[in-house]
mmCIF file of N, CA and C in Angstrom:
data_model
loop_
_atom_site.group_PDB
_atom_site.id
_atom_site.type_symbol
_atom_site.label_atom_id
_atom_site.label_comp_id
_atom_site.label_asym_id
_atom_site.label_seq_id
_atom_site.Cartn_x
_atom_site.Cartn_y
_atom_site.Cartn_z
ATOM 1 N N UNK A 1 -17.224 -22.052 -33.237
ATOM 2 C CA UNK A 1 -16.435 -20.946 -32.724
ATOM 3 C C UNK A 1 -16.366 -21.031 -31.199
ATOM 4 N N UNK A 2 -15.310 -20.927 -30.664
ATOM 5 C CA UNK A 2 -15.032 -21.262 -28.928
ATOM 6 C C UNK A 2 -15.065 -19.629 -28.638
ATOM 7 N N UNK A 3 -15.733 -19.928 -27.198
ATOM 8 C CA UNK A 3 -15.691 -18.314 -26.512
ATOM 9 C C UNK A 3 -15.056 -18.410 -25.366
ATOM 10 N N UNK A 4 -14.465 -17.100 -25.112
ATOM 11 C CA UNK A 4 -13.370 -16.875 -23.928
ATOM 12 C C UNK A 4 -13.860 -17.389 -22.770
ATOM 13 N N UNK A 5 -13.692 -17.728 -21.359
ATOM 14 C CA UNK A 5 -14.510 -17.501 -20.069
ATOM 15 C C UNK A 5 -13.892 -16.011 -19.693
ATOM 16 N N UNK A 6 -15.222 -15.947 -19.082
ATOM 17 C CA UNK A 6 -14.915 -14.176 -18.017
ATOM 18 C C UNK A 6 -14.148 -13.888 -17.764
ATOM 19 N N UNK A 7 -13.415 -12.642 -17.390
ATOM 20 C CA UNK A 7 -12.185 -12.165 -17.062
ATOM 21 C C UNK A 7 -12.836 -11.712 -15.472
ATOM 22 N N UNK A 8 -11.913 -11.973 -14.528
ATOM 23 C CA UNK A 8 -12.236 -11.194 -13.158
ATOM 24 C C UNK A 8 -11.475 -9.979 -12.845
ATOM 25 N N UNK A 9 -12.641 -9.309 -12.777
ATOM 26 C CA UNK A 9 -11.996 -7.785 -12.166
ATOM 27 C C UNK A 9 -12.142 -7.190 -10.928
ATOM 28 N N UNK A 10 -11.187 -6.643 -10.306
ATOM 29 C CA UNK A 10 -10.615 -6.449 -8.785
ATOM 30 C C UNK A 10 -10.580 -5.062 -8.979
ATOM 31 N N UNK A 11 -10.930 -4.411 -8.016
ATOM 32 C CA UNK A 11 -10.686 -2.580 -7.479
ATOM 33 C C UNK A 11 -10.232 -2.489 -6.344
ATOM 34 N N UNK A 12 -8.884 -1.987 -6.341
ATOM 35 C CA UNK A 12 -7.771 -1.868 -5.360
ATOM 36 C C UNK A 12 -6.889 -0.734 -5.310
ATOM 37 N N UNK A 13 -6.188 -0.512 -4.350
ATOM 38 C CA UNK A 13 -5.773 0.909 -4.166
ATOM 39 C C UNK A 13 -4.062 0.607 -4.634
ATOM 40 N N UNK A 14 -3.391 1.271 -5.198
ATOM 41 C CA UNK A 14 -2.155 1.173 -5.034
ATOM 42 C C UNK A 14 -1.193 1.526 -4.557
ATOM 43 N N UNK A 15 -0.470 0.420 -3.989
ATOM 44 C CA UNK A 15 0.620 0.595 -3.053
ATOM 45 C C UNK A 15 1.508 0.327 -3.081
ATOM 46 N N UNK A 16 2.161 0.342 -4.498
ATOM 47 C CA UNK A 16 3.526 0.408 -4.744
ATOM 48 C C UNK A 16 3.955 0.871 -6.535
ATOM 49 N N UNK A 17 5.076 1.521 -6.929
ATOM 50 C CA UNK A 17 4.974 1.949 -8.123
ATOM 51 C C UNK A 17 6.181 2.269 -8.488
ATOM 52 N N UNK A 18 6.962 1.017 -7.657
ATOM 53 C CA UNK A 18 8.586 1.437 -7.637
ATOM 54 C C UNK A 18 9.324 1.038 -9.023
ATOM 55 N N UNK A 19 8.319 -0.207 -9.418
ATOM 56 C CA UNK A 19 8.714 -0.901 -10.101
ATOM 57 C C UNK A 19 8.848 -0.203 -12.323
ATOM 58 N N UNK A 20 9.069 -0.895 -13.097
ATOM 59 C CA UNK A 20 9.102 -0.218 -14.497
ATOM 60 C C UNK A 20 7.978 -1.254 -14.758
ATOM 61 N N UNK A 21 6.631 -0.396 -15.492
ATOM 62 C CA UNK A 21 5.473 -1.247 -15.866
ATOM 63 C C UNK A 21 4.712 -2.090 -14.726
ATOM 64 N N UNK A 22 5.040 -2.004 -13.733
ATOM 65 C CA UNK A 22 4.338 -2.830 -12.972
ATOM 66 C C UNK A 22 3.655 -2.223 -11.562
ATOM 67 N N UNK A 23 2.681 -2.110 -11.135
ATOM 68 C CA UNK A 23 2.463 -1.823 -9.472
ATOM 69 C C UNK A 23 2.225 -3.309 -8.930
ATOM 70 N N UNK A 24 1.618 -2.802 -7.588
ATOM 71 C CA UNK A 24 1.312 -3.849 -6.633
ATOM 72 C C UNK A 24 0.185 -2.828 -5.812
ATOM 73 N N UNK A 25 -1.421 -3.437 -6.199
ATOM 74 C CA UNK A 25 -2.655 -3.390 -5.723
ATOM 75 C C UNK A 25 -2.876 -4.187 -4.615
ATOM 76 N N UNK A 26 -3.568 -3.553 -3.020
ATOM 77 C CA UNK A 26 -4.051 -4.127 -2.206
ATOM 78 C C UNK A 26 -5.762 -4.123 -2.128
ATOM 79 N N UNK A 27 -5.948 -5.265 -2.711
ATOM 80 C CA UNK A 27 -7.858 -5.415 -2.589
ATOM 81 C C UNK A 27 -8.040 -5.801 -1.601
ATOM 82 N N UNK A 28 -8.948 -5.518 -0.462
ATOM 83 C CA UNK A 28 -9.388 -5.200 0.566
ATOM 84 C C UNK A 28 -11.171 -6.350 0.588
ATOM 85 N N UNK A 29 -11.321 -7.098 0.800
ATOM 86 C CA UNK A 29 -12.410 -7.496 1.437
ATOM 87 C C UNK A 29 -13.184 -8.198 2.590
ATOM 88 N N UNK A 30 -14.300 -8.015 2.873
ATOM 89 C CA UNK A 30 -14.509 -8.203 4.071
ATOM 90 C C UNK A 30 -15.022 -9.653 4.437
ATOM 91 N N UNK A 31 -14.757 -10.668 5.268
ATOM 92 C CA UNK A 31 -15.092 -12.320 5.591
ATOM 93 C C UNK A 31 -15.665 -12.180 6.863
ATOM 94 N N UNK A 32 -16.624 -12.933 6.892
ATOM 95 C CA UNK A 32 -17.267 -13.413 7.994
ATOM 96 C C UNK A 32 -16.528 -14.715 8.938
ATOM 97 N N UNK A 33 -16.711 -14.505 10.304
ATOM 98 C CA UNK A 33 -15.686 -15.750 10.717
ATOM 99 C C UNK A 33 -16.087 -16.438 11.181
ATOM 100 N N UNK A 34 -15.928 -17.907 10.482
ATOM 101 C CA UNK A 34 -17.052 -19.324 10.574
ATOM 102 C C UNK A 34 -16.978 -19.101 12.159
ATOM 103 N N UNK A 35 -16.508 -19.185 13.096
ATOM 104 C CA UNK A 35 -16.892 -19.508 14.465
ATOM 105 C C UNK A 35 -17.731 -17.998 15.099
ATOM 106 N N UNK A 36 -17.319 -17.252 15.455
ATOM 107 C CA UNK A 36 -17.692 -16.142 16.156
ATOM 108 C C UNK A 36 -18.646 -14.949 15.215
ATOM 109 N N UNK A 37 -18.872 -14.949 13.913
ATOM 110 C CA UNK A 37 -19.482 -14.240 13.050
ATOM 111 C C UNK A 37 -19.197 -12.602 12.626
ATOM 112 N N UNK A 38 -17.960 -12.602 13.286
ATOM 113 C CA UNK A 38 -17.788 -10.781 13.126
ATOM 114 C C UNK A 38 -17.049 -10.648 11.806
ATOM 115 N N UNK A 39 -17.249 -9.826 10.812
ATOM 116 C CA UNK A 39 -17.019 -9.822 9.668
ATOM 117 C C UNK A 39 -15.240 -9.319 10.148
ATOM 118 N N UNK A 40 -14.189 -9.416 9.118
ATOM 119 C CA UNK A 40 -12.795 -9.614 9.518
ATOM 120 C C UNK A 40 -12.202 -9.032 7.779
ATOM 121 N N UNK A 41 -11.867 -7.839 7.988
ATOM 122 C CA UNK A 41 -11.232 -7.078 6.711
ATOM 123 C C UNK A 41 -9.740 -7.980 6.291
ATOM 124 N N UNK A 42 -10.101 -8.654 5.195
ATOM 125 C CA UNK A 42 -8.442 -9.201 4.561
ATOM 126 C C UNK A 42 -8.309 -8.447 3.490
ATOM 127 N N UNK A 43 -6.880 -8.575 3.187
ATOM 128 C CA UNK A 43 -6.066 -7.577 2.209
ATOM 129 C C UNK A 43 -5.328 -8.859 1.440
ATOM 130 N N UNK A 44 -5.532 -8.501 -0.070
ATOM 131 C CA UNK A 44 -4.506 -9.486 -0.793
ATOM 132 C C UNK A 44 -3.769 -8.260 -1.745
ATOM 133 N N UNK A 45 -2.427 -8.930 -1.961
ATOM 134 C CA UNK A 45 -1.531 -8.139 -2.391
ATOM 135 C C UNK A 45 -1.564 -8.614 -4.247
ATOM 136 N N UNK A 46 -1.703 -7.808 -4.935
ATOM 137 C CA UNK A 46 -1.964 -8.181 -6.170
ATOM 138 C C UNK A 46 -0.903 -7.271 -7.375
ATOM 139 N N UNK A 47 0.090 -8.097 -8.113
ATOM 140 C CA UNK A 47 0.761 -7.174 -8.909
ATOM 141 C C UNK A 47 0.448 -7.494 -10.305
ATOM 142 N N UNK A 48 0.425 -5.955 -11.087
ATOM 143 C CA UNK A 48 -0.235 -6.042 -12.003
ATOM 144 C C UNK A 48 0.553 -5.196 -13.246
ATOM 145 N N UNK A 49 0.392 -5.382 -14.109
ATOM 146 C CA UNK A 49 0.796 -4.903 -15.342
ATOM 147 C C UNK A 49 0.592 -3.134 -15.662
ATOM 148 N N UNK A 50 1.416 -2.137 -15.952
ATOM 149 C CA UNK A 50 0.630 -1.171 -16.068
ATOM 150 C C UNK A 50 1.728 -0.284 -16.911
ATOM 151 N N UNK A 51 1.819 -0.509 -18.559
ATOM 152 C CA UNK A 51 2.385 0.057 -19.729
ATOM 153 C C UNK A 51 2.741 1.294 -19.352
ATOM 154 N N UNK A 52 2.232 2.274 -19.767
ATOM 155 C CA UNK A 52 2.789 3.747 -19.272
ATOM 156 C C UNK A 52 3.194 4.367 -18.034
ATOM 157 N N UNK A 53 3.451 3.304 -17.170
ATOM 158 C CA UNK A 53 3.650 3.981 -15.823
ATOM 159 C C UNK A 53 2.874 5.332 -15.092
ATOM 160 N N UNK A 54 1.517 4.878 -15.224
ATOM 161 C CA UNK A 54 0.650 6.166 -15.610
ATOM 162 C C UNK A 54 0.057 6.138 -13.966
ATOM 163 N N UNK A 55 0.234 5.163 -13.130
ATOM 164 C CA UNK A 55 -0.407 5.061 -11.617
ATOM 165 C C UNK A 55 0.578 5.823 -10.546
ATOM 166 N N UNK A 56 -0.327 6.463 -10.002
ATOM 167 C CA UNK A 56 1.083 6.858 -8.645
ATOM 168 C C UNK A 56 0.417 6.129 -7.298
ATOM 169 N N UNK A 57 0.996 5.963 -6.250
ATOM 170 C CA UNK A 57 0.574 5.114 -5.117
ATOM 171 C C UNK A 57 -0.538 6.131 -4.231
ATOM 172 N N UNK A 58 -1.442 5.251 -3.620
ATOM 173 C CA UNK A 58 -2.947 6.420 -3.121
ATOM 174 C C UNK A 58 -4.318 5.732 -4.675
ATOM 175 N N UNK A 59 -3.740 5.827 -6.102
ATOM 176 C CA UNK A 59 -4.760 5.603 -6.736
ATOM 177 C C UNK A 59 -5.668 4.507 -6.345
ATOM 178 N N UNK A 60 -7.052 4.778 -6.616
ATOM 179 C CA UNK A 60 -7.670 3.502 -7.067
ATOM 180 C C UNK A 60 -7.781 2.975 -8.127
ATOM 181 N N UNK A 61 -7.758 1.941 -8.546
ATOM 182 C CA UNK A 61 -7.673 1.296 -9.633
ATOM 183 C C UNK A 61 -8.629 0.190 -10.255
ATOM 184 N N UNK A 62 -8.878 -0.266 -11.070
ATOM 185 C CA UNK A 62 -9.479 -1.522 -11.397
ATOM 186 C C UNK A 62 -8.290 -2.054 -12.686
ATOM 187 N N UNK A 63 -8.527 -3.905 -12.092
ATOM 188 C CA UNK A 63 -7.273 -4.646 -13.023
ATOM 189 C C UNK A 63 -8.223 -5.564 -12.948
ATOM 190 N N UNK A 64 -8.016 -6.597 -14.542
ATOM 191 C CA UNK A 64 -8.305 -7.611 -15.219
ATOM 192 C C UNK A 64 -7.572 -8.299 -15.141
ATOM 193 N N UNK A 65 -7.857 -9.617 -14.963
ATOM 194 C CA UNK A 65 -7.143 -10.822 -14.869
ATOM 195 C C UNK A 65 -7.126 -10.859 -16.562
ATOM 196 N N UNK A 66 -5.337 -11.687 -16.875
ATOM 197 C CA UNK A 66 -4.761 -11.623 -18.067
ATOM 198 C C UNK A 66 -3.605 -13.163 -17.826
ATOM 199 N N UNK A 67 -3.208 -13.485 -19.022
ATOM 200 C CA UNK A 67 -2.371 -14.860 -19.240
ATOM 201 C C UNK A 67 -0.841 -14.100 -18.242
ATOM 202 N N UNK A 68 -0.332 -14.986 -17.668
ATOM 203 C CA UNK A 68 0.618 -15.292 -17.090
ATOM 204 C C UNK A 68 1.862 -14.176 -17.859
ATOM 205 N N UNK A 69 2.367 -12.897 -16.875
ATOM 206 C CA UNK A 69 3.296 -11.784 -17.694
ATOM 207 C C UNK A 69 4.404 -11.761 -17.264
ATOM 208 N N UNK A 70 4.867 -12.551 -15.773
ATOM 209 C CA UNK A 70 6.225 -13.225 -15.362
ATOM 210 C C UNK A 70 5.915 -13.733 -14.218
ATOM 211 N N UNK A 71 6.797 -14.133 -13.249
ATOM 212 C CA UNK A 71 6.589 -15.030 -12.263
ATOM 213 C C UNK A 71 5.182 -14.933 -11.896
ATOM 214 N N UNK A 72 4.953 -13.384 -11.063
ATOM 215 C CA UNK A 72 3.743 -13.196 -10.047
ATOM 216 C C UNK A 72 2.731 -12.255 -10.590
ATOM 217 N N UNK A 73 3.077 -12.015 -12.159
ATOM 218 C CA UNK A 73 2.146 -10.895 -12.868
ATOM 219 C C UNK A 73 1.133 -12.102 -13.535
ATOM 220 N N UNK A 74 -0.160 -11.550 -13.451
ATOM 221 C CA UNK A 74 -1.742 -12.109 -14.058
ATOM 222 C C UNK A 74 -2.517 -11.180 -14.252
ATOM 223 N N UNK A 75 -2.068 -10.393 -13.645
ATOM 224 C CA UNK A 75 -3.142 -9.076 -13.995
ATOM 225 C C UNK A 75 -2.594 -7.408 -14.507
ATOM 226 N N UNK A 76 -3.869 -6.793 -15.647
ATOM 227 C CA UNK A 76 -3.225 -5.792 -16.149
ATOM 228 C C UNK A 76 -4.158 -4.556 -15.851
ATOM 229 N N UNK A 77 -3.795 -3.440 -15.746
ATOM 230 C CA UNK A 77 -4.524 -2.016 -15.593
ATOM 231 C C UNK A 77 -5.367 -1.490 -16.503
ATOM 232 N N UNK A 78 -7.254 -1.913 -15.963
ATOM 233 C CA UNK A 78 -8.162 -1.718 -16.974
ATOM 234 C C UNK A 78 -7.847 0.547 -16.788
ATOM 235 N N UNK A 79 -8.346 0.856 -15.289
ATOM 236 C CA UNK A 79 -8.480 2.301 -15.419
ATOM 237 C C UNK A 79 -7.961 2.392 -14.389
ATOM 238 N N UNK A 80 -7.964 3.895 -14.336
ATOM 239 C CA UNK A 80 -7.921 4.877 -13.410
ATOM 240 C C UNK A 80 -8.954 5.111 -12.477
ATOM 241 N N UNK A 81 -9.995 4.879 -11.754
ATOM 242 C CA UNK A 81 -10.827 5.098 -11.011
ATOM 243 C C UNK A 81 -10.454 6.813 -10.284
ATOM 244 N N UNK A 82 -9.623 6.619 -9.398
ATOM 245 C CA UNK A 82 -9.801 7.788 -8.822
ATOM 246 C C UNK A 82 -8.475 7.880 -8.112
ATOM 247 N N UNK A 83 -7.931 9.181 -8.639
ATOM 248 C CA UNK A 83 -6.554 9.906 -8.520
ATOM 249 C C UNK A 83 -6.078 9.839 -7.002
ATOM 250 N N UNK A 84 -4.667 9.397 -6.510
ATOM 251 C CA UNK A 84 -4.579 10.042 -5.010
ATOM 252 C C UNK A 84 -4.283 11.552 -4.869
ATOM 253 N N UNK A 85 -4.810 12.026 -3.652
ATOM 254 C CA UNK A 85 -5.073 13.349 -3.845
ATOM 255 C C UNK A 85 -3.776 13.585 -2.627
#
């Protein structure tokens, strides 16, 4: 019997929800910079799958990496974390 490998999961805020079924999550983490050492906040832009159109922009979110859903979609909407207020 073959077993899956891990799924990676990302918690990101959303920032866009223009779209039908789909947002676009910005995960936020922090790098250290090989020469000078000051840690340096990057942002990757991540669009993701999300059935009921149930996200509004402000949420936080957590998404699972998933098989290929069109060009730039890989990932789908595990929860809701926390509402924008």
């Amino acid at each position: 019997m073959e077993t899956r490998n891990l799924r990676k999961e990302r918690t990101g805020v959303v920032i866009s929800n223009k779209m039908e079924k789909s947002i676009i999550i910005a995960v936020k983490r922090k790098v250290k910079h090989p020469i000078y050492g000051k840690f340096v906040n990057k942002t990757t832009k991540l669009m993701a799958q999300d059935d009921k159109n149930e996200c509004n922009i402000g949420d936080v979110v957590r998404i699972m990496e998933t098989r290929p859903l069109s060009k730039n979609k890989c990932w789908r909407l595990v929860e809701i974390i926390e509402r924008a207020k």
